[in-house]
PDB file of C-alpha atoms and ligand atoms in Angstrom:
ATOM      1  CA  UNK A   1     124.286  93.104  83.959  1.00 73.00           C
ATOM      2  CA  UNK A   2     125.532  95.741  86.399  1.00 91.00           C
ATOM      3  CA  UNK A   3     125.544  98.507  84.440  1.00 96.00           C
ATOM      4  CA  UNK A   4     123.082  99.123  81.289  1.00 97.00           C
ATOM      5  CA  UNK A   5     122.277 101.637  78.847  1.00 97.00           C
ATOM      6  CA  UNK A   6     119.004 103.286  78.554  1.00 96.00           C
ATOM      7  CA  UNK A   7     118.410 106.136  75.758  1.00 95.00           C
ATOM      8  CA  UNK A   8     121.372 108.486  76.079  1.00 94.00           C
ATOM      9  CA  UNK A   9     121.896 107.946  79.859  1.00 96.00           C
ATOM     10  CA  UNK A  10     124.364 105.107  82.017  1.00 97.00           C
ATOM     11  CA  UNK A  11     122.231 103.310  84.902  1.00 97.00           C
ATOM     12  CA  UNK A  12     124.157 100.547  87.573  1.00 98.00           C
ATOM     13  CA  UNK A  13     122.336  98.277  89.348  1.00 98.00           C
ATOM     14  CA  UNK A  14     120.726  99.033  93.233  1.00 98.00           C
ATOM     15  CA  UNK A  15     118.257  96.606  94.389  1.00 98.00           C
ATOM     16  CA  UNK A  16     117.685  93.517  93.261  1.00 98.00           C
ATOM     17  CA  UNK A  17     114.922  91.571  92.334  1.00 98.00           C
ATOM     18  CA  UNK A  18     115.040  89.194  95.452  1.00 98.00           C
ATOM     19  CA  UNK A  19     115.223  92.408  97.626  1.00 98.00           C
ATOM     20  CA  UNK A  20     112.579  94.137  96.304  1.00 98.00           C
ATOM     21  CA  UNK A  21     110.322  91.100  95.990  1.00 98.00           C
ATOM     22  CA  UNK A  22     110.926  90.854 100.125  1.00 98.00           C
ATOM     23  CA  UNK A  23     110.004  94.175 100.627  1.00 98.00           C
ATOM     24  CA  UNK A  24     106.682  93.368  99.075  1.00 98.00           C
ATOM     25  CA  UNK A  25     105.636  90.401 100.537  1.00 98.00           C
ATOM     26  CA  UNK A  26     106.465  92.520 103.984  1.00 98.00           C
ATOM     27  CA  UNK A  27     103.941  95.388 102.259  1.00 98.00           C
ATOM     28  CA  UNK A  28     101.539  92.365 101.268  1.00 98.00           C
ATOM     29  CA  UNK A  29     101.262  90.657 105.055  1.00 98.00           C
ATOM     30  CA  UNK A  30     100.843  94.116 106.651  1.00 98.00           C
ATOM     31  CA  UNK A  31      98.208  94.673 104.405  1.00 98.00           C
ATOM     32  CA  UNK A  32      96.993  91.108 105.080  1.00 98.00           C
ATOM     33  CA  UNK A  33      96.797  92.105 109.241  1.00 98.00           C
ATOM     34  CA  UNK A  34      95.044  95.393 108.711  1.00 98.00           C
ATOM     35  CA  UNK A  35      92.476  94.333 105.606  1.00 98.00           C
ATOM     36  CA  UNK A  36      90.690  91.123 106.863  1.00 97.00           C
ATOM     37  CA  UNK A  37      87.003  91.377 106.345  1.00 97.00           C
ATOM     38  CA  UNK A  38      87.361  95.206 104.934  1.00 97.00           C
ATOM     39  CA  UNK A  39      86.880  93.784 101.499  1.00 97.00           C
ATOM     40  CA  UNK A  40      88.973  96.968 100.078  1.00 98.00           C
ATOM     41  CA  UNK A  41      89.130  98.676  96.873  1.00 98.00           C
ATOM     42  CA  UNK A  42      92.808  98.785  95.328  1.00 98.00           C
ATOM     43  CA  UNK A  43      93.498 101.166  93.141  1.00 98.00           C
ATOM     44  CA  UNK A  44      96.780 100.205  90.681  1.00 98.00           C
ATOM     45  CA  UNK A  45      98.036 103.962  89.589  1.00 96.00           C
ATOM     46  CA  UNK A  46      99.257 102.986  85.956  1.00 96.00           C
ATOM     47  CA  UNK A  47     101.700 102.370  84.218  1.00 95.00           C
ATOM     48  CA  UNK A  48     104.458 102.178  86.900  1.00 96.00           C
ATOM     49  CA  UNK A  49     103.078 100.012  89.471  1.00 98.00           C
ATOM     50  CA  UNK A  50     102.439  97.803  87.412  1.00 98.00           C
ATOM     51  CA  UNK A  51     105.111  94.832  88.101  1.00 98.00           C
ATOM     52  CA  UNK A  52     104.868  96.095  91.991  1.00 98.00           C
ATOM     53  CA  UNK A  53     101.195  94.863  91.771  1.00 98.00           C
ATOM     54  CA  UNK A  54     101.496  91.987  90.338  1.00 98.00           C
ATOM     55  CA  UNK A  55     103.750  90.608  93.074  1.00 98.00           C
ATOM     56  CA  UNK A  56     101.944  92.337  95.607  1.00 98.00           C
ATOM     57  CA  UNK A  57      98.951  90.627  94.845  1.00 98.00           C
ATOM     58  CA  UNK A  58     100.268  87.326  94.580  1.00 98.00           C
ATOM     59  CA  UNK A  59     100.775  87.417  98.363  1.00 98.00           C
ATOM     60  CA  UNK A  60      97.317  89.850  99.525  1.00 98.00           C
ATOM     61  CA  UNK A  61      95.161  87.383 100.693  1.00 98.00           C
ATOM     62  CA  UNK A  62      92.283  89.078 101.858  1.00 98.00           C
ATOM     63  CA  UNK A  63      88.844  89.678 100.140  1.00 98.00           C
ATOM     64  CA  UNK A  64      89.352  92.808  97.747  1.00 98.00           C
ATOM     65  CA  UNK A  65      88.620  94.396  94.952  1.00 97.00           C
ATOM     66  CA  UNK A  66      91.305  95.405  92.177  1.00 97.00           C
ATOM     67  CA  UNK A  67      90.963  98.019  89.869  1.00 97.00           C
ATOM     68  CA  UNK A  68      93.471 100.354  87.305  1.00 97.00           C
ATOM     69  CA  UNK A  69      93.482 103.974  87.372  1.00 96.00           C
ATOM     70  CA  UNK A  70      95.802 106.106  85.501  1.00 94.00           C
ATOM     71  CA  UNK A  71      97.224 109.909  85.876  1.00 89.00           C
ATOM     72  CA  UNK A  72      96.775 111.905  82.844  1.00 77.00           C
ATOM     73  CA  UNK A  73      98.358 114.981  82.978  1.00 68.00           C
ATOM     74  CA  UNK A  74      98.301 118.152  80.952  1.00 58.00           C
ATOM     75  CA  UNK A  75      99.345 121.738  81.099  1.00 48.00           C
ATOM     76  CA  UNK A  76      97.424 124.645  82.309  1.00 46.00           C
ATOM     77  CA  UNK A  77      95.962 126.768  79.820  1.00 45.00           C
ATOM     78  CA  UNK A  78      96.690 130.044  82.168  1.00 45.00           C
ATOM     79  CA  UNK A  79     100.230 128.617  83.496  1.00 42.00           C
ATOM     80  CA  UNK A  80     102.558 126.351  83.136  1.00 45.00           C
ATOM     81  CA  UNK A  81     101.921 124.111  86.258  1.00 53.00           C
ATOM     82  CA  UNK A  82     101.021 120.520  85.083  1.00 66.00           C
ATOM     83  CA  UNK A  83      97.186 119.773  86.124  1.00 60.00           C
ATOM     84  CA  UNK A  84      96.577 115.748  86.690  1.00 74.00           C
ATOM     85  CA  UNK A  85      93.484 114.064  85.800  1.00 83.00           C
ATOM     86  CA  UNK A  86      92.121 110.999  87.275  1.00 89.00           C
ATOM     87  CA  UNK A  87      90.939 108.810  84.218  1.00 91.00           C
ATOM     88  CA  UNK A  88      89.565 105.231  84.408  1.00 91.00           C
ATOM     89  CA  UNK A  89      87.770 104.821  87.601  1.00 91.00           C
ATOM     90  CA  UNK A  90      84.692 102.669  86.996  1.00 87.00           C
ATOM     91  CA  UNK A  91      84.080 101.858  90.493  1.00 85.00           C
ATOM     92  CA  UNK A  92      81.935 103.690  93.227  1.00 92.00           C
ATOM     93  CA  UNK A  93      83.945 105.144  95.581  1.00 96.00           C
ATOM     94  CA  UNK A  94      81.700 106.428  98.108  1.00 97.00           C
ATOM     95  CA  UNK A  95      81.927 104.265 101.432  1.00 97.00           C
ATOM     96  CA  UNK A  96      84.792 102.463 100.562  1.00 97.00           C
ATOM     97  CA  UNK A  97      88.049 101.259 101.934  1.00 98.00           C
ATOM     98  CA  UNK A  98      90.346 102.616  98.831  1.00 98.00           C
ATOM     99  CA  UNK A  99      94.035 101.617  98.644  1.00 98.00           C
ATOM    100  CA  UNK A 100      95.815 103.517  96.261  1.00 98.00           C
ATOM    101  CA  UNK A 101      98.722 101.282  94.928  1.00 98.00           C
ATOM    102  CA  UNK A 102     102.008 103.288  93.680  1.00 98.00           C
ATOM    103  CA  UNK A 103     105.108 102.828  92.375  1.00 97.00           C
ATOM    104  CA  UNK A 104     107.245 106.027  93.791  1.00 97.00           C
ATOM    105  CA  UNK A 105     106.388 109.063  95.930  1.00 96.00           C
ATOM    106  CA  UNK A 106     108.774 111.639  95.597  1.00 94.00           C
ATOM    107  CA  UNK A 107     107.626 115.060  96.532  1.00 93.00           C
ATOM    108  CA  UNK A 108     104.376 113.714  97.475  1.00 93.00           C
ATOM    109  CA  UNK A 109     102.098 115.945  94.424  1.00 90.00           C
ATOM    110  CA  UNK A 110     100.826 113.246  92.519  1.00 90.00           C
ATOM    111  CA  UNK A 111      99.367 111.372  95.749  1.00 93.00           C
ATOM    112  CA  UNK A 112      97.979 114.534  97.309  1.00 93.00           C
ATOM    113  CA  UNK A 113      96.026 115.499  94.378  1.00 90.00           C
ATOM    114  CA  UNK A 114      94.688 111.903  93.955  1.00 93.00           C
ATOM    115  CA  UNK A 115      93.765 111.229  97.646  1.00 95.00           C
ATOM    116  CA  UNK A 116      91.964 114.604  97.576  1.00 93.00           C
ATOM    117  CA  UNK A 117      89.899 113.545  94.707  1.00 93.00           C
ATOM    118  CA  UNK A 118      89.357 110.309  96.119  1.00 95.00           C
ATOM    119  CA  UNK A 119      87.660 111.907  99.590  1.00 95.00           C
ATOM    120  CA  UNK A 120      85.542 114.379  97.332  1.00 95.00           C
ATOM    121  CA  UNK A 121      83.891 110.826  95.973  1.00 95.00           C
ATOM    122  CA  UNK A 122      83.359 110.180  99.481  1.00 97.00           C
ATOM    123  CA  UNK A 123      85.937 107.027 100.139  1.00 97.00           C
ATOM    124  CA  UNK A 124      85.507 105.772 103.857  1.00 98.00           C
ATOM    125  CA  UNK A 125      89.342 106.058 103.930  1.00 97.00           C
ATOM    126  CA  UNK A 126      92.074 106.281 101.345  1.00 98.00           C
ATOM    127  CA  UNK A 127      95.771 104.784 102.173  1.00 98.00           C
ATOM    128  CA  UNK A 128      99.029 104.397  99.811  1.00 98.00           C
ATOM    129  CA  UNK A 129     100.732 101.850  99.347  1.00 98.00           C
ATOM    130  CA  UNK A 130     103.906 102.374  97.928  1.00 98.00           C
ATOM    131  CA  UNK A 131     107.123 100.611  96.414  1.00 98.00           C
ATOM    132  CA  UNK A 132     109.636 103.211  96.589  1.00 98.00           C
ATOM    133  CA  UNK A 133     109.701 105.935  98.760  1.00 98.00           C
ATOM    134  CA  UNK A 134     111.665 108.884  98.513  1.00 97.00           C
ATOM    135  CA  UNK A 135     112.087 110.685 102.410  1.00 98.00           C
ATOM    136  CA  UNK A 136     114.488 113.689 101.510  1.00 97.00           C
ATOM    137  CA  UNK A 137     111.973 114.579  98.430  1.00 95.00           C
ATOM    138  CA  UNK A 138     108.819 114.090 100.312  1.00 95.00           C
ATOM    139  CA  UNK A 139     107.133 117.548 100.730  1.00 91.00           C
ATOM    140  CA  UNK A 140     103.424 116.434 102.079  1.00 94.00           C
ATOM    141  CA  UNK A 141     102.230 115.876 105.801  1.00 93.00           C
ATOM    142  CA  UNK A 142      99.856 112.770 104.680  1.00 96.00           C
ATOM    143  CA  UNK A 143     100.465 109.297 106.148  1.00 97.00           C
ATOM    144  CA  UNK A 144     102.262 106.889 103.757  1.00 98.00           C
ATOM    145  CA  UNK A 145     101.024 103.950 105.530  1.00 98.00           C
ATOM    146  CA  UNK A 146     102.758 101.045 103.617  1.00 98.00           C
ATOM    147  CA  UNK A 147     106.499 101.453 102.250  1.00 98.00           C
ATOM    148  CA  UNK A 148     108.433  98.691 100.512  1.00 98.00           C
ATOM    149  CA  UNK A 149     112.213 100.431 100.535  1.00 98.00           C
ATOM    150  CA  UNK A 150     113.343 104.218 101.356  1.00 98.00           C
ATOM    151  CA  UNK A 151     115.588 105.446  98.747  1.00 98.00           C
ATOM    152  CA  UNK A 152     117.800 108.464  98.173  1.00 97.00           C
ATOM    153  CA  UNK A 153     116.659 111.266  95.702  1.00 95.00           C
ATOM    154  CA  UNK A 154     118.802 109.152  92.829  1.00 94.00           C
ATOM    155  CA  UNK A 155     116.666 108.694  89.605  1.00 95.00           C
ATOM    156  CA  UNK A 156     115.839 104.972  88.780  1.00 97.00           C
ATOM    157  CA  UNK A 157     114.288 102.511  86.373  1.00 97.00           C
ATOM    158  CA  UNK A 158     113.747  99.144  86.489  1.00 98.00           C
ATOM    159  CA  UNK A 159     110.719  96.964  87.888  1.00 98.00           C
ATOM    160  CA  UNK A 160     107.792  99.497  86.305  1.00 98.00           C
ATOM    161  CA  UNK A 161     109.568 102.583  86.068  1.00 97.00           C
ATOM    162  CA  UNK A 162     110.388 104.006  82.867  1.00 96.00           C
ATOM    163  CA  UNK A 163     113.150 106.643  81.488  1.00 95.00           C
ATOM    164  CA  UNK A 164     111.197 107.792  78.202  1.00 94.00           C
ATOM    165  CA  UNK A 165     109.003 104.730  78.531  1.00 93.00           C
ATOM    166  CA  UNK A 166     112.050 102.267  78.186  1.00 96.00           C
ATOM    167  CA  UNK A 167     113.175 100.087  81.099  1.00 97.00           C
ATOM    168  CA  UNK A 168     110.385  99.147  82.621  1.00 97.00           C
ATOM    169  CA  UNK A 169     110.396  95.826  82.388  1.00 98.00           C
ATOM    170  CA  UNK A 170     113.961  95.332  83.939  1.00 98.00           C
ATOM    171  CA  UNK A 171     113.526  93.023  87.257  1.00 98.00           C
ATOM    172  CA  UNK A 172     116.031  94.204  88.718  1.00 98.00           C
ATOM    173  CA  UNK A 173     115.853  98.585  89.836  1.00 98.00           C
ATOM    174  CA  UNK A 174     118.466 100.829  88.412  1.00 98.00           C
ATOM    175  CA  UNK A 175     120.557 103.849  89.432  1.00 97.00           C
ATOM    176  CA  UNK A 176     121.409 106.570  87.010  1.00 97.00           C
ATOM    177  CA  UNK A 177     124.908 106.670  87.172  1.00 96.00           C
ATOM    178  CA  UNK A 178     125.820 111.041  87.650  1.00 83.00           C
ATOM    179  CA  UNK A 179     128.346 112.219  85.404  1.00 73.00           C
TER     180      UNK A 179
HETATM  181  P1  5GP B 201     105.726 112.907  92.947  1.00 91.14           P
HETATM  182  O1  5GP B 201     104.444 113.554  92.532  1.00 91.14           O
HETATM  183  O2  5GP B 201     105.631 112.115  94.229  1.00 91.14           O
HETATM  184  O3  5GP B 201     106.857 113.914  93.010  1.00 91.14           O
HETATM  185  O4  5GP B 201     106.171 111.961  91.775  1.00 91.14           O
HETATM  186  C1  5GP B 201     105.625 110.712  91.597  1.00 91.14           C
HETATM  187  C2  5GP B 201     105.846 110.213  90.171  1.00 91.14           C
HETATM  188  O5  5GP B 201     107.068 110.701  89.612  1.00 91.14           O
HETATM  189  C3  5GP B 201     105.955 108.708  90.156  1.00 91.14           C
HETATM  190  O6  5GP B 201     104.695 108.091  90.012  1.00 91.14           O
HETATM  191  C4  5GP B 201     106.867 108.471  88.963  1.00 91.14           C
HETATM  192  O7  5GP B 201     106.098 108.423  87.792  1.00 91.14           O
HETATM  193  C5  5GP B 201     107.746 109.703  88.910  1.00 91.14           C
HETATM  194  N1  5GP B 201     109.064 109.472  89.539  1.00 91.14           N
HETATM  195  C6  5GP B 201     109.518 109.995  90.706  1.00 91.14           C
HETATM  196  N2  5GP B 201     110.779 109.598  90.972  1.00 91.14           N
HETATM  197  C7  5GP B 201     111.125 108.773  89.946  1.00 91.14           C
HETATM  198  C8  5GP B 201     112.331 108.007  89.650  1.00 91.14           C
HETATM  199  O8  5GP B 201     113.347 107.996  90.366  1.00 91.14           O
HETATM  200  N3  5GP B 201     112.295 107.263  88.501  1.00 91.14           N
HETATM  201  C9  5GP B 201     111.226 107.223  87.665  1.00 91.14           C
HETATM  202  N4  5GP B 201     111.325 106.466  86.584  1.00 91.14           N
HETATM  203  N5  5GP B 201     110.091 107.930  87.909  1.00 91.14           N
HETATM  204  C10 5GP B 201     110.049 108.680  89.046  1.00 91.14           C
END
């Protein structure tokens, strides 16, 4: 299927599955080389990464710890700027090697506010690893220390990522086709 319907909006196809699942095992075996004997803390940011982790982790082979955290997010009572909540961590943090495992970064918000939280629980470190990257979006000056592909500022679905909560479970990623 090159080119699919999802809600009201026309998507073609970009990367395909066996492309994306190389970029991950090249995320996995870097994280394989840096990890050994660290025994880190992964922290799957829900509910995008999801299919990214799964594969991920079928190729991480060191010692680890794997946990689910989601993003809640909710708008200021004084403004209209969205204010994200980090719900569903049931591990300690302090002292520990913390991965944070994403599905995008686009401008680079969600990730800031989340490593920031993590440091105030005193992690040792806190890295990203992330599926998709999006350079020209990308409005931080943190590291982004493990990238599976570099994309263009094109919206996409497909392998985790949702338009209105549809498409996720495509294995295959999606372009939105501009009209
Ligand atoms: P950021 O805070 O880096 O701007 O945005 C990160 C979040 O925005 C991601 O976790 C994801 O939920 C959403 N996002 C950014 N770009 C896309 C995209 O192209 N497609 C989809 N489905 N979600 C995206």
């Amino acid at each position: 299927m090159s080119r699919i319907k999802v809600h009201d909006k026309e998507f073609e196809i970009y990367i395909p599955q066996d492309q994306i699942e190389r970029a991950i095992k090249k995320v996995a075996e870097n994280i394989n080389r840096d990890y050994a004997g660290k025994n880190p803390l992964f922290l799957i940011v829900l509910n995008g990464a999801f299919m990214f982790a799964a594969e991920l982790f079928k190729s991480v082979e060191v010692e680890c710890e794997i946990s689910f955290v989601k993003l809640s997010s909710y708008s200021g009572t004084a403004s209209t700027s969205v204010i994200r909540e980090l719900i569903g961590l049931d591990h300690s943090i302090a002292g520990r090697n913390v991965v944070l495992v994403e599905d995008i970064i686009d401008t680079g918000l969600t990730m800031l506010y989340t490593i920031d939280k993590l440091r105030k629980l005193d992690a040792k470190d806190v890295k990203i690893a992330t599926m998709l990257f999006k350079p020209k979006a990308f409005q931080q000056d943190y590291a982004i220390e493990y990238i599976g592909l570099e994309i263009p500022n094109d919206f996409i679905v497909g392998y985790g990522l949702d338009y209105n909560e549809h498409a996720r479970n495509l294995p295959d990623i999606y372009k939105i086709v501009k009209t």
